[in-house]
Coordinates of N, CA, C and O in Angstrom, one line a residue:
X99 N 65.6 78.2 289.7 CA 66.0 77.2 290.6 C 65.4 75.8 290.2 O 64.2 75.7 289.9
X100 N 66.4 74.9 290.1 CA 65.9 73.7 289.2 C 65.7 72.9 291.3 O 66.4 73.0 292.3
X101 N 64.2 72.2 291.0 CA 64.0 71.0 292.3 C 64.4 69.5 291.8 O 64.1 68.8 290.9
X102 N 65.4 69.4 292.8 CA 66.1 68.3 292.9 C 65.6 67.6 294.2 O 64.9 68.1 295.0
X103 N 66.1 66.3 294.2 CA 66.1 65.3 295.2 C 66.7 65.9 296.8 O 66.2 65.8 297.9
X104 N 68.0 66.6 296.3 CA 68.1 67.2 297.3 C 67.5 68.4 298.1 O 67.8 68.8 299.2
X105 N 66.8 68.8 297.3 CA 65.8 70.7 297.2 C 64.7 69.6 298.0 O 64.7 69.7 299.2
X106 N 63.8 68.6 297.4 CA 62.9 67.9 297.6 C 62.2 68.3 299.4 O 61.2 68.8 299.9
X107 N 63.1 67.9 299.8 CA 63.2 67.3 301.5 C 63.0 68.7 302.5 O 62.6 68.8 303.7
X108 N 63.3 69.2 301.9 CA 63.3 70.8 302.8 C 62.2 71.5 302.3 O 61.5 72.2 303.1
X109 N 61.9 71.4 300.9 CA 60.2 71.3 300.4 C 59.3 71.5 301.1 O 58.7 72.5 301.6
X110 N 59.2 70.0 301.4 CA 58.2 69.0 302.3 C 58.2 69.3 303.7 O 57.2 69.2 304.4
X111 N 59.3 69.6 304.1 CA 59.4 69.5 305.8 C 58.9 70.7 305.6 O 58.0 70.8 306.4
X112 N 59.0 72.1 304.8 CA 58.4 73.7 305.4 C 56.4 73.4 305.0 O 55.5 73.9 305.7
X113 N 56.2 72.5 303.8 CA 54.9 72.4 304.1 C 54.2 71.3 304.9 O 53.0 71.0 304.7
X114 N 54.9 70.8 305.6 CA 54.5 70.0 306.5 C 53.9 70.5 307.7 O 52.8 70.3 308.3
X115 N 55.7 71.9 307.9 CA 55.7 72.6 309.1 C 54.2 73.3 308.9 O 53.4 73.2 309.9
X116 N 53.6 74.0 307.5 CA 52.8 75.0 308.0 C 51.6 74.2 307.7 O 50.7 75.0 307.9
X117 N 51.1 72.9 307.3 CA 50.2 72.4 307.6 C 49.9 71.9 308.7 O 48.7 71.9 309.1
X118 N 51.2 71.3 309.6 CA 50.9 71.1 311.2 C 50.4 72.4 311.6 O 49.4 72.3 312.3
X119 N 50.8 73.4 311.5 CA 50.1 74.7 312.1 C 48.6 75.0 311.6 O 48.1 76.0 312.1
X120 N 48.2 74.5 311.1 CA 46.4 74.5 310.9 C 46.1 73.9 312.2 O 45.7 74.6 313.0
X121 N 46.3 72.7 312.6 CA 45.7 72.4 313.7 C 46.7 72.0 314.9 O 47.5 71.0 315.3
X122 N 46.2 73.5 315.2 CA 47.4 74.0 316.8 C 47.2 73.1 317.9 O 46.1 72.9 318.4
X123 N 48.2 72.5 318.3 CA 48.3 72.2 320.0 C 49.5 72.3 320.1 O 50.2 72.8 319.2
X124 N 49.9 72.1 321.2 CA 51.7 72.3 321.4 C 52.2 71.7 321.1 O 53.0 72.2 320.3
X125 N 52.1 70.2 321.0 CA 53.3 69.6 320.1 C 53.1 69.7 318.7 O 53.6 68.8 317.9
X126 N 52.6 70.5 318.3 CA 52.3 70.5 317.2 C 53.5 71.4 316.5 O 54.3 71.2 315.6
X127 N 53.1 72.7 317.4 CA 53.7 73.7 316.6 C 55.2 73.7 317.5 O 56.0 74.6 317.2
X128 N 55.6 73.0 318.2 CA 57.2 72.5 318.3 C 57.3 71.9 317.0 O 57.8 72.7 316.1
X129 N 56.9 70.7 316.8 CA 57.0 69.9 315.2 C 57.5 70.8 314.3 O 58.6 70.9 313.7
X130 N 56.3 71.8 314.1 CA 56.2 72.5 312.9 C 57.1 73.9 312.6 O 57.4 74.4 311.5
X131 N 57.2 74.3 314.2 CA 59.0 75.3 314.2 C 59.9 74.5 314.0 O 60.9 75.2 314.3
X132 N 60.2 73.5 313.7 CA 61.7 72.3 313.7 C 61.3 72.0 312.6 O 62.4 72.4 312.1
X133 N 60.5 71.6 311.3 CA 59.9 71.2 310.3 C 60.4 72.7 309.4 O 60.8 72.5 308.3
X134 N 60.4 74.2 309.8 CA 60.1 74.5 308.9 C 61.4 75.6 309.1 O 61.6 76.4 308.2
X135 N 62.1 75.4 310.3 CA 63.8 75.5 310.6 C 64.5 75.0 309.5 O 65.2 75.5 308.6
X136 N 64.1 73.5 309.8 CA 65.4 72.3 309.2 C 65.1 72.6 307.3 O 66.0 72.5 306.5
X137 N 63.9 73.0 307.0 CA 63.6 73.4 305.7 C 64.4 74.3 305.4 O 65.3 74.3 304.6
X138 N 64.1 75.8 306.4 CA 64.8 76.6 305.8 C 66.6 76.7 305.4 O 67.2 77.3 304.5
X139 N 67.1 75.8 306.5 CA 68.7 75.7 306.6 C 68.9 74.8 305.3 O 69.9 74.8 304.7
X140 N 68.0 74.1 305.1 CA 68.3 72.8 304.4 C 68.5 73.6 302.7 O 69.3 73.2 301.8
X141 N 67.6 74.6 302.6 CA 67.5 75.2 301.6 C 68.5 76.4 301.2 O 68.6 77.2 300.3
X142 N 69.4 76.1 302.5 CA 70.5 77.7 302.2 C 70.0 79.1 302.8 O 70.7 80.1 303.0
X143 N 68.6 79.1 303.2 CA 68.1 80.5 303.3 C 68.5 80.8 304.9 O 68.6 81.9 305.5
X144 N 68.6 79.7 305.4 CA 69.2 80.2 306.6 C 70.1 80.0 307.8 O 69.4 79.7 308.8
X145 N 71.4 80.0 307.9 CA 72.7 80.1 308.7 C 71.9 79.8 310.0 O 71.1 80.6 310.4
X146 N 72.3 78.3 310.6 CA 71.8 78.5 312.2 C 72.8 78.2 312.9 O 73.8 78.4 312.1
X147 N 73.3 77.8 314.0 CA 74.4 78.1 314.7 C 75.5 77.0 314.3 O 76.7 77.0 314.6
X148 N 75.2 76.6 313.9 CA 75.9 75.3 313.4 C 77.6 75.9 312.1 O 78.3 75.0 311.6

């Protein structure tokens, strides 16, 4: 799998997601369930209701 500009963005948002999850509070880890959602869909790996 070649990383593209478009690959790029869903990258970043899943390690965003699991770096927000080092330091837990609740909005955090809302953030970082939505950060590492929007990654996964973004990346094909995962069908959400849409």
């Amino acid at each position: 799998m070649t990383i593209t500009i478009p690959n790029l963005q869903p990258v970043i948002a899943i390690v965003a997601g699991v770096l927000i999850l080092i330091a837990p509070r609740l909005l955090n880890y809302i953030v970082a369930a939505y950060l590492i959602v929007v990654g996964l869909i973004g990346l094909g790996l995962f069908r959400g209701m849409v």
